[in-house]
PDB file of C-alpha atoms in Angstrom:
ATOM      1  CA  MET T 847       0.000   0.000   0.000  1.00 88.00           C
ATOM      2  CA  THR T 848       1.408   3.401  -0.926  1.00 92.00           C
ATOM      3  CA  ILE T 849       1.599   6.141   1.670  1.00 94.00           C
ATOM      4  CA  GLU T 850      -1.162   7.985  -0.180  1.00 95.00           C
ATOM      5  CA  GLN T 851      -3.420   4.927   0.109  1.00 94.00           C
ATOM      6  CA  LYS T 852      -2.531   4.629   3.792  1.00 95.00           C
ATOM      7  CA  VAL T 853      -3.485   8.235   4.424  1.00 97.00           C
ATOM      8  CA  GLU T 854      -6.825   7.746   2.690  1.00 96.00           C
ATOM      9  CA  SER T 855      -7.485   4.435   4.458  1.00 95.00           C
ATOM     10  CA  ALA T 856      -6.604   5.808   7.897  1.00 97.00           C
ATOM     11  CA  ILE T 857      -8.896   8.809   7.500  1.00 97.00           C
ATOM     12  CA  VAL T 858     -11.752   6.735   6.064  1.00 96.00           C
ATOM     13  CA  THR T 859     -11.422   4.163   8.845  1.00 97.00           C
ATOM     14  CA  PHE T 860     -11.542   6.918  11.448  1.00 98.00           C
ATOM     15  CA  LEU T 861     -14.497   8.689   9.803  1.00 98.00           C
ATOM     16  CA  LYS T 862     -16.434   5.407   9.716  1.00 97.00           C
ATOM     17  CA  THR T 863     -16.217   5.268  13.522  1.00 97.00           C
ATOM     18  CA  GLN T 864     -17.924   8.649  13.754  1.00 97.00           C
ATOM     19  CA  THR T 865     -21.684   9.224  13.702  1.00 96.00           C
ATOM     20  CA  PHE T 866     -23.157  11.557  11.106  1.00 97.00           C
ATOM     21  CA  THR T 867     -26.866  12.291  10.807  1.00 95.00           C
ATOM     22  CA  ASP T 868     -27.375  11.080   7.238  1.00 93.00           C
ATOM     23  CA  ILE T 869     -24.046   9.792   5.965  1.00 96.00           C
ATOM     24  CA  PRO T 870     -23.740   6.095   6.856  1.00 95.00           C
ATOM     25  CA  ALA T 871     -20.316   4.443   6.983  1.00 95.00           C
ATOM     26  CA  ALA T 872     -20.973   2.757   3.638  1.00 91.00           C
ATOM     27  CA  GLN T 873     -21.069   6.182   1.997  1.00 93.00           C
ATOM     28  CA  ILE T 874     -17.583   7.182   3.087  1.00 94.00           C
ATOM     29  CA  TYR T 875     -15.270   6.558   0.162  1.00 92.00           C
ATOM     30  CA  ARG T 876     -11.545   6.522  -0.470  1.00 90.00           C
ATOM     31  CA  GLY T 877      -9.704   7.559  -3.575  1.00 82.00           C
ATOM     32  CA  ILE T 878     -10.333   9.445  -6.747  1.00 69.00           C
ATOM     33  CA  GLU T 879     -13.670  10.964  -7.487  1.00 52.00           C
ATOM     34  CA  HIS T 880     -15.137   8.159  -9.602  1.00 58.00           C
ATOM     35  CA  ASP T 881     -14.091   4.532  -9.900  1.00 58.00           C
ATOM     36  CA  ALA T 882     -16.053   4.100 -13.132  1.00 59.00           C
ATOM     37  CA  ALA T 883     -16.153   6.195 -16.279  1.00 65.00           C
ATOM     38  CA  GLU T 884     -19.138   8.458 -16.707  1.00 65.00           C
ATOM     39  CA  SER T 885     -20.230   6.370 -19.679  1.00 69.00           C
ATOM     40  CA  SER T 886     -20.151   3.197 -17.602  1.00 66.00           C
ATOM     41  CA  GLU T 887     -23.398   1.631 -16.486  1.00 63.00           C
ATOM     42  CA  ASN T 888     -21.891   1.486 -12.997  1.00 57.00           C
ATOM     43  CA  TYR T 889     -21.221   5.207 -12.918  1.00 59.00           C
ATOM     44  CA  THR T 890     -24.267   6.168 -10.868  1.00 55.00           C
ATOM     45  CA  GLN T 891     -23.508   3.433  -8.361  1.00 56.00           C
ATOM     46  CA  THR T 892     -19.957   4.453  -7.589  1.00 68.00           C
ATOM     47  CA  ARG T 893     -20.902   7.205  -5.169  1.00 79.00           C
ATOM     48  CA  ILE T 894     -24.164   7.234  -3.263  1.00 87.00           C
ATOM     49  CA  LEU T 895     -24.971  10.745  -2.115  1.00 90.00           C
ATOM     50  CA  PRO T 896     -24.646  12.267   0.353  1.00 94.00           C
ATOM     51  CA  CYS T 897     -21.150  10.990   0.852  1.00 94.00           C
ATOM     52  CA  ILE T 898     -17.653  11.769   2.085  1.00 95.00           C
ATOM     53  CA  VAL T 899     -14.715  11.282  -0.270  1.00 94.00           C
ATOM     54  CA  VAL T 900     -11.151  11.214   1.051  1.00 95.00           C
ATOM     55  CA  SER T 901      -8.524  11.723  -1.612  1.00 95.00           C
ATOM     56  CA  CYS T 902      -4.752  11.905  -1.241  1.00 95.00           C
ATOM     57  CA  PRO T 903      -3.317  12.078  -4.754  1.00 93.00           C
ATOM     58  CA  ALA T 904       0.331  12.814  -3.947  1.00 95.00           C
ATOM     59  CA  SER T 905       3.049  13.054  -1.300  1.00 96.00           C
ATOM     60  CA  THR T 906       6.447  14.688  -1.010  1.00 96.00           C
ATOM     61  CA  ALA T 907       9.461  13.876   1.153  1.00 94.00           C
ATOM     62  CA  SER T 908       9.606  15.929   4.359  1.00 92.00           C
ATOM     63  CA  ASP T 909      13.392  15.678   4.164  1.00 90.00           C
ATOM     64  CA  PRO T 910      15.825  13.685   2.021  1.00 88.00           C
ATOM     65  CA  THR T 911      16.597  10.816   4.376  1.00 88.00           C
ATOM     66  CA  SER T 912      13.913  10.100   6.974  1.00 90.00           C
ATOM     67  CA  GLY T 913      11.234   8.530   4.835  1.00 90.00           C
ATOM     68  CA  ASN T 914       8.617  10.773   6.413  1.00 94.00           C
ATOM     69  CA  ARG T 915       6.205  12.337   3.944  1.00 96.00           C
ATOM     70  CA  MET T 916       4.204  15.541   3.630  1.00 97.00           C
ATOM     71  CA  VAL T 917       0.690  15.067   2.289  1.00 97.00           C
ATOM     72  CA  VAL T 918      -2.319  17.301   1.748  1.00 97.00           C
ATOM     73  CA  PRO T 919      -5.366  15.020   1.546  1.00 97.00           C
ATOM     74  CA  GLU T 920      -8.736  16.443   0.636  1.00 96.00           C
ATOM     75  CA  ILE T 921     -11.835  15.512   2.593  1.00 96.00           C
ATOM     76  CA  SER T 922     -14.935  16.460   0.654  1.00 95.00           C
ATOM     77  CA  VAL T 923     -18.612  16.202   1.502  1.00 96.00           C
ATOM     78  CA  GLN T 924     -20.948  15.809  -1.456  1.00 94.00           C
ATOM     79  CA  SER T 925     -24.719  16.218  -1.503  1.00 95.00           C
ATOM     80  CA  GLN T 926     -27.253  15.744  -4.305  1.00 93.00           C
ATOM     81  CA  ALA T 927     -28.298  19.248  -5.289  1.00 90.00           C
ATOM     82  CA  ASP T 928     -31.703  18.060  -6.548  1.00 90.00           C
ATOM     83  CA  ASP T 929     -32.885  16.663  -3.227  1.00 86.00           C
ATOM     84  CA  SER T 930     -30.836  18.655  -0.731  1.00 87.00           C
ATOM     85  CA  THR T 931     -30.839  22.348   0.028  1.00 91.00           C
ATOM     86  CA  ASN T 932     -27.567  24.158   0.244  1.00 91.00           C
ATOM     87  CA  ALA T 933     -28.290  24.823   3.917  1.00 93.00           C
ATOM     88  CA  ALA T 934     -28.750  21.099   4.565  1.00 94.00           C
ATOM     89  CA  HIS T 935     -25.524  20.410   2.718  1.00 95.00           C
ATOM     90  CA  LEU T 936     -23.619  22.938   4.822  1.00 95.00           C
ATOM     91  CA  THR T 937     -25.055  21.453   8.029  1.00 95.00           C
ATOM     92  CA  ARG T 938     -23.797  18.044   6.857  1.00 96.00           C
ATOM     93  CA  CYS T 939     -20.366  19.551   6.139  1.00 96.00           C
ATOM     94  CA  ALA T 940     -20.179  21.143   9.572  1.00 96.00           C
ATOM     95  CA  GLN T 941     -20.705  17.741  11.196  1.00 97.00           C
ATOM     96  CA  VAL T 942     -17.917  16.165   9.179  1.00 97.00           C
ATOM     97  CA  PHE T 943     -15.405  18.979   9.404  1.00 96.00           C
ATOM     98  CA  ALA T 944     -15.965  19.244  13.163  1.00 95.00           C
ATOM     99  CA  VAL T 945     -14.431  15.791  13.705  1.00 96.00           C
ATOM    100  CA  VAL T 946     -11.532  16.533  11.369  1.00 95.00           C
ATOM    101  CA  ALA T 947     -10.339  19.903  12.620  1.00 91.00           C
ATOM    102  CA  THR T 948      -9.444  18.725  16.105  1.00 92.00           C
ATOM    103  CA  THR T 949      -6.231  18.489  18.072  1.00 89.00           C
ATOM    104  CA  THR T 950      -6.789  14.720  18.419  1.00 94.00           C
ATOM    105  CA  PHE T 951      -7.228  13.997  14.696  1.00 96.00           C
ATOM    106  CA  ALA T 952      -3.566  13.032  14.126  1.00 96.00           C
ATOM    107  CA  ALA T 953      -3.620  10.556  17.012  1.00 96.00           C
ATOM    108  CA  SER T 954      -6.986   9.168  15.924  1.00 97.00           C
ATOM    109  CA  ILE T 955      -5.923   8.363  12.382  1.00 97.00           C
ATOM    110  CA  SER T 956      -2.576   7.011  13.619  1.00 97.00           C
ATOM    111  CA  ALA T 957      -4.517   4.509  15.723  1.00 97.00           C
ATOM    112  CA  ALA T 958      -6.888   3.701  12.883  1.00 97.00           C
ATOM    113  CA  LEU T 959      -4.353   1.895  10.700  1.00 96.00           C
ATOM    114  CA  ALA T 960      -1.400  -0.422  11.339  1.00 94.00           C
ATOM    115  CA  ASP T 961       2.044   0.618  10.115  1.00 94.00           C
ATOM    116  CA  PHE T 962       1.028   4.235   9.855  1.00 96.00           C
ATOM    117  CA  TYR T 963       1.758   7.316  11.931  1.00 96.00           C
ATOM    118  CA  CYS T 964       0.644  10.931  11.599  1.00 96.00           C
ATOM    119  CA  PHE T 965       2.976  13.401  13.304  1.00 94.00           C
ATOM    120  CA  PHE T 966       0.626  16.341  12.929  1.00 94.00           C
ATOM    121  CA  ALA T 967      -2.424  17.374  10.958  1.00 96.00           C
ATOM    122  CA  VAL T 968      -3.567  20.952  10.549  1.00 94.00           C
ATOM    123  CA  PRO T 969      -6.417  22.269   8.411  1.00 94.00           C
ATOM    124  CA  ALA T 970      -5.215  24.045   5.302  1.00 95.00           C
ATOM    125  CA  ASP T 971      -7.516  25.160   2.486  1.00 95.00           C
ATOM    126  CA  GLY T 972     -11.265  24.809   2.161  1.00 95.00           C
ATOM    127  CA  GLY T 973     -14.019  25.696  -0.244  1.00 95.00           C
ATOM    128  CA  SER T 974     -17.054  24.594  -2.212  1.00 93.00           C
ATOM    129  CA  ARG T 975     -17.774  23.698  -5.813  1.00 90.00           C
ATOM    130  CA  ILE T 976     -20.456  22.198  -8.011  1.00 88.00           C
ATOM    131  CA  GLU T 977     -19.787  18.714  -9.393  1.00 81.00           C
ATOM    132  CA  GLU T 978     -22.377  17.480 -11.875  1.00 81.00           C
ATOM    133  CA  ARG T 979     -25.584  18.081  -9.916  1.00 86.00           C
ATOM    134  CA  SER T 980     -24.046  17.831  -6.489  1.00 89.00           C
ATOM    135  CA  TRP T 981     -22.735  20.279  -3.921  1.00 93.00           C
ATOM    136  CA  ALA T 982     -19.155  19.516  -2.930  1.00 93.00           C
ATOM    137  CA  SER T 983     -17.445  21.227  -0.025  1.00 96.00           C
ATOM    138  CA  PHE T 984     -13.959  20.314   0.981  1.00 96.00           C
ATOM    139  CA  VAL T 985     -11.200  20.904   3.473  1.00 96.00           C
ATOM    140  CA  THR T 986      -7.580  19.929   2.980  1.00 97.00           C
ATOM    141  CA  MET T 987      -5.275  18.888   5.807  1.00 97.00           C
ATOM    142  CA  ARG T 988      -1.526  19.506   5.835  1.00 96.00           C
ATOM    143  CA  MET T 989      -0.011  16.442   7.414  1.00 96.00           C
ATOM    144  CA  MET T 990       3.357  14.834   8.091  1.00 96.00           C
ATOM    145  CA  VAL T 991       3.085  11.060   8.037  1.00 96.00           C
ATOM    146  CA  CYS T 992       5.070   7.877   7.653  1.00 95.00           C
ATOM    147  CA  GLY T 993       4.274   4.274   6.813  1.00 93.00           C
ATOM    148  CA  ALA T 994       5.480   2.813  10.070  1.00 92.00           C
ATOM    149  CA  ASP T 995       4.304   2.802  13.661  1.00 92.00           C
ATOM    150  CA  ILE T 996       6.219   5.435  15.644  1.00 89.00           C
ATOM    151  CA  SER T 997       6.091   5.468  19.417  1.00 81.00           C
TER     152      SER T 997
ATOM    153  CA  MET B 347       5.600  -5.490   9.234  1.00 52.00           C
ATOM    154  CA  ALA B 348       6.071  -1.985   8.025  1.00 53.00           C
ATOM    155  CA  THR B 349       6.287  -1.692   4.278  1.00 61.00           C
ATOM    156  CA  LEU B 350       7.158   1.993   4.295  1.00 65.00           C
ATOM    157  CA  LEU B 351       9.809   3.423   6.535  1.00 79.00           C
ATOM    158  CA  GLY B 352       9.800   6.548   8.618  1.00 88.00           C
ATOM    159  CA  LYS B 353      11.768   8.113  11.444  1.00 90.00           C
ATOM    160  CA  ALA B 354      10.634   9.252  14.868  1.00 92.00           C
ATOM    161  CA  GLN B 355      11.078  13.011  14.805  1.00 92.00           C
ATOM    162  CA  ILE B 356       9.984  15.795  17.117  1.00 92.00           C
ATOM    163  CA  THR B 357       7.374  17.875  15.372  1.00 91.00           C
ATOM    164  CA  THR B 358       5.390  21.005  16.187  1.00 91.00           C
ATOM    165  CA  ILE B 359       5.349  22.951  19.438  1.00 91.00           C
ATOM    166  CA  ASP B 360       1.761  22.015  20.173  1.00 87.00           C
ATOM    167  CA  GLY B 361       1.131  22.067  23.918  1.00 88.00           C
ATOM    168  CA  GLY B 362       3.960  24.450  24.708  1.00 91.00           C
ATOM    169  CA  THR B 363       2.919  27.650  26.461  1.00 90.00           C
ATOM    170  CA  LEU B 364       4.644  30.889  27.307  1.00 91.00           C
ATOM    171  CA  TYR B 365       3.101  33.168  29.908  1.00 88.00           C
ATOM    172  CA  MET B 366       4.977  36.442  29.868  1.00 85.00           C
ATOM    173  CA  THR B 367       2.941  38.315  32.455  1.00 80.00           C
ATOM    174  CA  ALA B 368       0.838  37.411  35.454  1.00 75.00           C
ATOM    175  CA  ALA B 369      -2.128  39.049  33.713  1.00 75.00           C
ATOM    176  CA  ALA B 370      -1.675  36.780  30.723  1.00 75.00           C
ATOM    177  CA  GLN B 371      -1.523  33.766  32.996  1.00 72.00           C
ATOM    178  CA  THR B 372      -4.690  34.859  34.783  1.00 73.00           C
ATOM    179  CA  ALA B 373      -6.535  35.455  31.537  1.00 70.00           C
ATOM    180  CA  THR B 374      -4.899  32.405  29.931  1.00 76.00           C
ATOM    181  CA  ALA B 375      -4.320  34.639  26.915  1.00 78.00           C
ATOM    182  CA  LYS B 376      -1.412  32.634  25.620  1.00 83.00           C
ATOM    183  CA  PRO B 377       0.400  33.862  22.515  1.00 88.00           C
ATOM    184  CA  ASN B 378       0.258  31.467  19.592  1.00 90.00           C
ATOM    185  CA  LEU B 379       3.872  30.320  19.305  1.00 93.00           C
ATOM    186  CA  GLN B 380       4.967  29.996  15.678  1.00 95.00           C
ATOM    187  CA  SER B 381       8.641  29.148  16.066  1.00 96.00           C
ATOM    188  CA  GLY B 382      11.417  29.282  18.596  1.00 96.00           C
ATOM    189  CA  SER B 383      15.162  28.925  18.790  1.00 97.00           C
ATOM    190  CA  LEU B 384      16.995  27.629  21.843  1.00 97.00           C
ATOM    191  CA  THR B 385      20.698  28.434  22.217  1.00 98.00           C
ATOM    192  CA  HIS B 386      23.072  27.014  24.845  1.00 98.00           C
ATOM    193  CA  THR B 387      26.058  29.200  25.582  1.00 97.00           C
ATOM    194  CA  GLY B 388      29.063  29.403  27.889  1.00 95.00           C
ATOM    195  CA  ASP B 389      31.644  32.065  28.582  1.00 94.00           C
ATOM    196  CA  VAL B 390      34.736  30.085  27.724  1.00 95.00           C
ATOM    197  CA  LYS B 391      38.123  31.558  28.566  1.00 95.00           C
ATOM    198  CA  GLU B 392      41.266  30.398  26.812  1.00 95.00           C
ATOM    199  CA  THR B 393      44.779  30.122  28.179  1.00 96.00           C
ATOM    200  CA  LYS B 394      47.602  30.006  25.674  1.00 96.00           C
ATOM    201  CA  ASN B 395      51.147  28.795  26.118  1.00 96.00           C
ATOM    202  CA  GLN B 396      54.158  30.836  25.155  1.00 96.00           C
ATOM    203  CA  SER B 397      53.889  29.522  21.571  1.00 96.00           C
ATOM    204  CA  GLY B 398      50.389  30.965  21.235  1.00 96.00           C
ATOM    205  CA  GLN B 399      48.567  27.638  21.352  1.00 96.00           C
ATOM    206  CA  VAL B 400      45.421  27.218  23.441  1.00 96.00           C
ATOM    207  CA  THR B 401      46.296  24.684  26.079  1.00 97.00           C
ATOM    208  CA  SER B 402      43.430  25.062  28.510  1.00 97.00           C
ATOM    209  CA  LEU B 403      39.832  26.175  28.573  1.00 97.00           C
ATOM    210  CA  PHE B 404      37.810  27.507  31.453  1.00 95.00           C
ATOM    211  CA  ASN B 405      34.073  28.118  31.483  1.00 94.00           C
ATOM    212  CA  ALA B 406      32.923  30.971  33.683  1.00 90.00           C
ATOM    213  CA  GLU B 407      29.212  30.987  32.838  1.00 93.00           C
ATOM    214  CA  GLU B 408      26.432  28.868  31.390  1.00 96.00           C
ATOM    215  CA  PHE B 409      23.134  30.128  30.085  1.00 97.00           C
ATOM    216  CA  LEU B 410      20.323  29.398  27.683  1.00 98.00           C
ATOM    217  CA  SER B 411      18.658  31.891  25.413  1.00 97.00           C
ATOM    218  CA  CYS B 412      15.386  31.324  23.639  1.00 97.00           C
ATOM    219  CA  ASP B 413      13.832  33.494  20.945  1.00 97.00           C
ATOM    220  CA  PHE B 414      10.166  33.110  20.067  1.00 96.00           C
ATOM    221  CA  GLU B 415       8.138  34.326  17.114  1.00 96.00           C
ATOM    222  CA  MET B 416       4.455  34.374  17.942  1.00 95.00           C
ATOM    223  CA  VAL B 417       1.001  35.705  17.208  1.00 93.00           C
ATOM    224  CA  PRO B 418      -0.813  37.431  20.076  1.00 91.00           C
ATOM    225  CA  GLU B 419      -4.287  35.912  20.376  1.00 89.00           C
ATOM    226  CA  GLY B 420      -7.325  35.770  22.572  1.00 85.00           C
ATOM    227  CA  GLY B 421      -9.075  32.484  23.028  1.00 76.00           C
ATOM    228  CA  ALA B 422      -6.088  30.261  23.662  1.00 68.00           C
ATOM    229  CA  GLY B 423      -7.517  28.823  26.856  1.00 69.00           C
ATOM    230  CA  GLY B 424      -9.388  32.004  27.736  1.00 75.00           C
ATOM    231  CA  ALA B 425     -12.158  34.201  26.372  1.00 81.00           C
ATOM    232  CA  ASN B 426     -11.830  34.673  22.632  1.00 85.00           C
ATOM    233  CA  THR B 427     -11.739  38.458  22.710  1.00 87.00           C
ATOM    234  CA  ILE B 428      -9.652  41.240  21.180  1.00 88.00           C
ATOM    235  CA  ALA B 429      -9.060  42.430  24.750  1.00 90.00           C
ATOM    236  CA  ASN B 430      -7.396  39.126  25.578  1.00 88.00           C
ATOM    237  CA  ALA B 431      -5.364  39.344  22.375  1.00 89.00           C
ATOM    238  CA  LYS B 432      -3.999  42.644  23.704  1.00 90.00           C
ATOM    239  CA  VAL B 433      -3.216  40.983  27.032  1.00 88.00           C
ATOM    240  CA  SER B 434      -1.417  38.305  25.059  1.00 89.00           C
ATOM    241  CA  ALA B 435       0.586  41.009  23.244  1.00 91.00           C
ATOM    242  CA  THR B 436       1.799  42.626  26.465  1.00 90.00           C
ATOM    243  CA  LEU B 437       5.568  42.737  26.838  1.00 92.00           C
ATOM    244  CA  PRO B 438       6.584  42.177  30.448  1.00 92.00           C
ATOM    245  CA  ALA B 439       8.670  44.432  32.643  1.00 93.00           C
ATOM    246  CA  ILE B 440      12.404  44.218  32.103  1.00 94.00           C
ATOM    247  CA  LEU B 441      13.934  41.478  34.282  1.00 94.00           C
ATOM    248  CA  SER B 442      10.603  39.735  34.756  1.00 93.00           C
ATOM    249  CA  ALA B 443      10.634  35.995  35.288  1.00 94.00           C
ATOM    250  CA  VAL B 444       8.302  34.237  32.856  1.00 93.00           C
ATOM    251  CA  THR B 445       6.761  30.782  32.713  1.00 93.00           C
ATOM    252  CA  MET B 446       7.280  28.190  30.011  1.00 94.00           C
ATOM    253  CA  SER B 447       5.526  24.831  30.216  1.00 93.00           C
ATOM    254  CA  GLY B 448       4.322  21.926  28.141  1.00 94.00           C
ATOM    255  CA  PHE B 449       7.302  21.752  25.806  1.00 96.00           C
ATOM    256  CA  ALA B 450       9.140  18.554  24.980  1.00 95.00           C
ATOM    257  CA  VAL B 451      11.680  17.815  27.714  1.00 96.00           C
ATOM    258  CA  VAL B 452      15.169  18.145  26.300  1.00 96.00           C
ATOM    259  CA  GLY B 453      18.428  18.639  28.174  1.00 97.00           C
ATOM    260  CA  ALA B 454      21.096  21.267  27.631  1.00 97.00           C
ATOM    261  CA  GLY B 455      24.272  20.992  29.690  1.00 96.00           C
ATOM    262  CA  SER B 456      23.453  21.590  33.346  1.00 95.00           C
ATOM    263  CA  PHE B 457      19.781  22.131  32.526  1.00 97.00           C
ATOM    264  CA  THR B 458      18.054  18.748  32.544  1.00 96.00           C
ATOM    265  CA  ASP B 459      14.792  20.266  31.280  1.00 97.00           C
ATOM    266  CA  ALA B 460      15.989  23.162  29.189  1.00 97.00           C
ATOM    267  CA  LEU B 461      12.658  24.686  28.222  1.00 97.00           C
ATOM    268  CA  ASN B 462      10.098  24.122  30.952  1.00 97.00           C
ATOM    269  CA  VAL B 463      10.308  26.097  34.166  1.00 96.00           C
ATOM    270  CA  ASN B 464       7.837  28.154  36.137  1.00 93.00           C
ATOM    271  CA  SER B 465       8.594  31.816  36.851  1.00 91.00           C
ATOM    272  CA  THR B 466       8.841  30.864  40.530  1.00 91.00           C
ATOM    273  CA  GLY B 467      10.987  27.805  39.814  1.00 93.00           C
ATOM    274  CA  THR B 468      14.732  27.311  39.934  1.00 94.00           C
ATOM    275  CA  ASN B 469      16.739  29.079  37.220  1.00 95.00           C
ATOM    276  CA  PRO B 470      13.678  30.741  35.656  1.00 96.00           C
ATOM    277  CA  TRP B 471      13.542  32.333  32.230  1.00 96.00           C
ATOM    278  CA  ILE B 472      14.187  36.067  32.492  1.00 96.00           C
ATOM    279  CA  TYR B 473      13.046  38.705  30.033  1.00 95.00           C
ATOM    280  CA  GLU B 474      15.930  41.154  29.582  1.00 95.00           C
ATOM    281  CA  GLY B 475      14.328  43.297  26.860  1.00 95.00           C
ATOM    282  CA  ASN B 476      14.501  43.215  23.063  1.00 95.00           C
ATOM    283  CA  GLY B 477      10.840  42.274  22.772  1.00 96.00           C
ATOM    284  CA  LYS B 478       9.288  43.406  19.531  1.00 97.00           C
ATOM    285  CA  ILE B 479       5.698  43.839  18.353  1.00 96.00           C
ATOM    286  CA  ASN B 480       5.190  43.998  14.596  1.00 97.00           C
ATOM    287  CA  LEU B 481       2.270  46.264  13.700  1.00 96.00           C
ATOM    288  CA  VAL B 482       0.832  45.237  10.345  1.00 94.00           C
ATOM    289  CA  SER B 483      -1.752  47.148   8.329  1.00 93.00           C
ATOM    290  CA  ASP B 484      -3.111  44.294   6.239  1.00 92.00           C
ATOM    291  CA  ASP B 485      -2.497  41.211   8.348  1.00 93.00           C
ATOM    292  CA  LYS B 486      -2.417  40.056  11.955  1.00 93.00           C
ATOM    293  CA  TRP B 487       0.129  41.476  14.350  1.00 95.00           C
ATOM    294  CA  THR B 488       3.078  39.327  15.316  1.00 96.00           C
ATOM    295  CA  MET B 489       5.630  39.686  18.064  1.00 96.00           C
ATOM    296  CA  SER B 490       8.942  38.288  19.206  1.00 96.00           C
ATOM    297  CA  VAL B 491      10.760  38.048  22.518  1.00 96.00           C
ATOM    298  CA  GLU B 492      14.181  37.009  23.703  1.00 96.00           C
ATOM    299  CA  LEU B 493      14.527  35.177  27.006  1.00 97.00           C
ATOM    300  CA  LYS B 494      17.564  34.084  28.974  1.00 97.00           C
ATOM    301  CA  ARG B 495      18.015  31.411  31.629  1.00 97.00           C
ATOM    302  CA  ARG B 496      21.239  31.606  33.627  1.00 96.00           C
ATOM    303  CA  ILE B 497      22.708  28.849  35.767  1.00 95.00           C
ATOM    304  CA  GLY B 498      23.764  31.341  38.454  1.00 94.00           C
ATOM    305  CA  ILE B 499      20.371  33.022  38.824  1.00 94.00           C
ATOM    306  CA  THR B 500      18.388  30.537  40.839  1.00 92.00           C
ATOM    307  CA  SER B 501      15.326  32.642  41.599  1.00 90.00           C
ATOM    308  CA  GLY B 502      13.196  35.116  39.720  1.00 86.00           C
ATOM    309  CA  THR B 503      12.418  37.092  42.851  1.00 86.00           C
ATOM    310  CA  ALA B 504      13.776  40.633  42.635  1.00 82.00           C
ATOM    311  CA  VAL B 505      16.181  41.757  45.359  1.00 83.00           C
ATOM    312  CA  THR B 506      14.883  44.961  46.928  1.00 78.00           C
TER     313      THR B 506
END
């Protein structure tokens, strides 16, 4: 598993332990936006809305020799615009982002996955966008991580 | 078994606090520490032989200095108010003893815990001036202070 996959898996595993009003654990996804092409018959089944998508597309070395990595994963909340008001979407986002932007987040995701450690995690950028007919609001986290258990 | 390697490193200064004044400590208006630099220094004297070579060294003093860059803020443990941000931005009186706590415990020479010591503790951090507040028109204010901790000054209580 790459460090990017580990970051996504650790965050998804942690988020699935949390309780959200209308986003069940099965609707918390890891990875790129869509697993299937838009033309695929499976396209509409790849993401059931509302959902949370955790994506960590890249990492960089924190220094030349340690093996520790800097990553900026994006945690986005997506709601169907046709059956959800923007206010309801933002309420949903507030629930999700409240469990992410905490001083215990780094420790929580470190404990969520074996052979993974997060040194620190601080909120970075955030924003909203329209994707197809869904609202998508996101926050990115600036994190230093490694693929080993550090004590 | 780990498939990706990493190294245990000390990161961030989360949890470390600096209370520069009693008012700040009362209001828990802690400045938001952005970075710091700890320096360990002696006052080493050299003795040379008649050929000009240094043949002995003698240390007459040992002290630590610590410089902090920080953002004065309200809300860090106290009421989230501009008034508390101003309390946080207060530079203490010259020769005040200040409190540092919650930092990682690291040693430096005779100081077994170089960073953490209460203002009423042994060998406290002393503010000897050179504090600076940066007034910014289009961004938040920042400030910096320089502190010293001397092995021969065992108490922060002023002699009157």
